[in-house]
Amino acid sequence: MRDGPIYSENAPKAVGSYPHAFKSGDFIFVSGVGPRQKNTDEIPGGPTRGPDGQSMDYDIKLQTRAVIENIKAILQDAGSSLEKVVDCTSFLVDMERDFKGYNEVYAEYFSDIQCSRTTVEVGSLPTPIAVELKVIARN
């Protein structure tokens, strides 16, 4: 695969003008990915807020699993895999509420991989989701 943008047929469409990932040399740089589902934009575990902006209850574990599965699909389409991830940046909208559940699901996928990771709390994300991940993987 040549260097350049990567668009996955197996992941939800980006919410802006950017590719799912970008290949450069030996690395795949995956754009920030949330839990939305391909074709439907459904958010597993429910959205963090309703159409009127009211806070809603959601399941961080279901959202986290969906995010990682979306990243897995993008990496596979790029000729890579979760096992080749070398760095992960995680964004949570409520660290105190969600870190434990997020970390449990994250560990199911990444305990053996042992990539570097940074987790930060953010005020909001572009869609009503609680978690987004951005990864770098070897090709």
XYZ file of C-alpha atoms in Angstrom, residues 11 52-53 83 121:
5
model
C -16.055 1.956 9.708
C -32.014 19.205 23.227
C -28.576 19.025 24.892
C -1.397 -5.997 17.576
C -10.369 14.400 29.786
